Amino acid sequence: MTQPPFASQSATGKLPAEGTQARRFGKTRSAQSTALLEDYVELIADLLDSEGEARPTDIARRLGVSHATAIKAIARVKRAGLATARPYRGVFLTEKGHALAHRVRARHRLVVDLLRALGVPTESAEADAEGIEHYVSETTLKAFAQFLKARG
Amino acid sequence: MTQPPFASQSATGKLPAEGTQARRFGKTRSAQSTALLEDYVELIADLLDSEGEARPTDIARRLGVSHATAIKAIARVKRAGLATARPYRGVFLTEKGHALAHRVRARHRLVVDLLRALGVPTESAEADAEGIEHYVSETTLKAFAQFLKARG
DNA sequence: GTCAAAATGTAGCTATAGCTACATTTTACA
DNA sequence: TGTAAAATGTAGCTATAGCTACATTTTGAC
Ligand SMILES: [Mn+2]
Ligand SMILES: [Mn+2]
Ligand SMILES: [Mn+2]
Ligand SMILES: [Mn+2]
């Protein structure tokens, strides 16, 4: 069966079964709801490592949001059992927070590395990865790692 | 310079400049705010093509949300000038809506094709693409197309 | 030690995105 | 043709995520 040049393999024009499609969208919504928690935890870990402390003001400035927004989001991170805070002493990660930070950091790096391996310029890779990372499954991550390893 | 096996190229341990990081996160937030619009427009286009009509009930069932949620979201899509609707006659795309649907559809296919080319199983590729697609820049899309073309 | 600046916290607003429950309208069919 | 089922629409609730404005607390410079 001959294909026209550059034709998509996935352009069949048929809709997936309703249940299948609903499950896919549901997964995406669930990932979306944890994206903010992941970004905060990753940033807190980065600040703790490189600055020794993670203050709400610095978190807000790095995220590009107001400090009020950051404080409310940090409250949500605390509610999720990922962090604790001491006023004027900054934010700290719990065991659970540290574990999440490690996973999120590894995933972020892997996504950036893959994009760069595909020829995406560094800044685009970093910017896009900030969004993409939250929607990459374990299965897909394994494929990324495999590809990078094979490619050397 | 010898690298330990599988070491990340992007693991430098240094934080990006504050402004750079804030710009990246801002882009991600902006993409997030259009993700829902894109999914609705893409789904409406798919239903119009394959069923001849796009009714709120069917949209809701395929997205896995209540019909009330879908109706409110469709109101937002209309407010954005992407669609119109006639009660019991379904939802229709405006010129602008059609144009967006085409872009979104092409991007969705390209993301799925790339994931599959990297060895991601079909169902994971489809599920992950549903989230990833909204955060892929034009620059990155070009790199994906280039990679697929080179790989044949 | 005082006091101004910085950081933190609070209040109140908007918009989005989900839900259930109830109301209305249109179809479909017996 | 009359009525039940389906579709649509509305109301009211929660939670998230952003903002500005104002209040309080802590630091730090003098
Ligand atoms: Mn991110
Ligand atoms: Mn990240
Ligand atoms: Mn999507
Ligand atoms: Mn899609």
JSON list of C-alpha atoms (C1' of nucleotides) in Angstrom, two decimals, chain B residues 36 64-69 72 76 79 88-89, chain C residues 15-22 24-27:
[
{"chain": "B", "resi": 36, "resn": "LEU", "atom": "CA", "xyz": [-9.84, 23.52, 26.61]},
{"chain": "B", "resi": 64, "resn": "GLY", "atom": "CA", "xyz": [-16.39, 12.33, 29.92]},
{"chain": "B", "resi": 65, "resn": "VAL", "atom": "CA", "xyz": [-18.02, 15.34, 31.59]},
{"chain": "B", "resi": 66, "resn": "SER", "atom": "CA", "xyz": [-21.61, 16.18, 32.50]},
{"chain": "B", "resi": 67, "resn": "HIS", "atom": "CA", "xyz": [-23.74, 17.84, 29.86]},
{"chain": "B", "resi": 68, "resn": "ALA", "atom": "CA", "xyz": [-24.01, 20.94, 32.05]},
{"chain": "B", "resi": 69, "resn": "THR", "atom": "CA", "xyz": [-20.23, 21.26, 32.07]},
{"chain": "B", "resi": 72, "resn": "LYS", "atom": "CA", "xyz": [-20.96, 26.01, 29.80]},
{"chain": "B", "resi": 76, "resn": "ARG", "atom": "CA", "xyz": [-17.01, 29.94, 26.29]},
{"chain": "B", "resi": 79, "resn": "ARG", "atom": "CA", "xyz": [-17.75, 33.78, 23.32]},
{"chain": "B", "resi": 88, "resn": "TYR", "atom": "CA", "xyz": [-31.30, 20.79, 19.01]},
{"chain": "B", "resi": 89, "resn": "ARG", "atom": "CA", "xyz": [-29.32, 21.40, 15.83]},
{"chain": "C", "resi": 15, "resn": "DA", "atom": "C1'", "xyz": [-12.94, 33.77, 35.57]},
{"chain": "C", "resi": 16, "resn": "DT", "atom": "C1'", "xyz": [-12.63, 28.91, 34.73]},
{"chain": "C", "resi": 17, "resn": "DA", "atom": "C1'", "xyz": [-14.13, 24.18, 35.26]},
{"chain": "C", "resi": 18, "resn": "DG", "atom": "C1'", "xyz": [-16.24, 20.74, 37.42]},
{"chain": "C", "resi": 19, "resn": "DC", "atom": "C1'", "xyz": [-20.63, 18.71, 39.84]},
{"chain": "C", "resi": 20, "resn": "DT", "atom": "C1'", "xyz": [-25.89, 17.68, 41.03]},
{"chain": "C", "resi": 21, "resn": "DA", "atom": "C1'", "xyz": [-30.56, 18.92, 40.83]},
{"chain": "C", "resi": 22, "resn": "DC", "atom": "C1'", "xyz": [-34.28, 20.78, 38.62]},
{"chain": "C", "resi": 24, "resn": "DT", "atom": "C1'", "xyz": [-38.03, 23.32, 29.94]},
{"chain": "C", "resi": 25, "resn": "DT", "atom": "C1'", "xyz": [-38.22, 22.10, 25.22]},
{"chain": "C", "resi": 26, "resn": "DT", "atom": "C1'", "xyz": [-38.04, 19.06, 21.41]},
{"chain": "C", "resi": 27, "resn": "DT", "atom": "C1'", "xyz": [-38.25, 14.49, 19.35]}
]
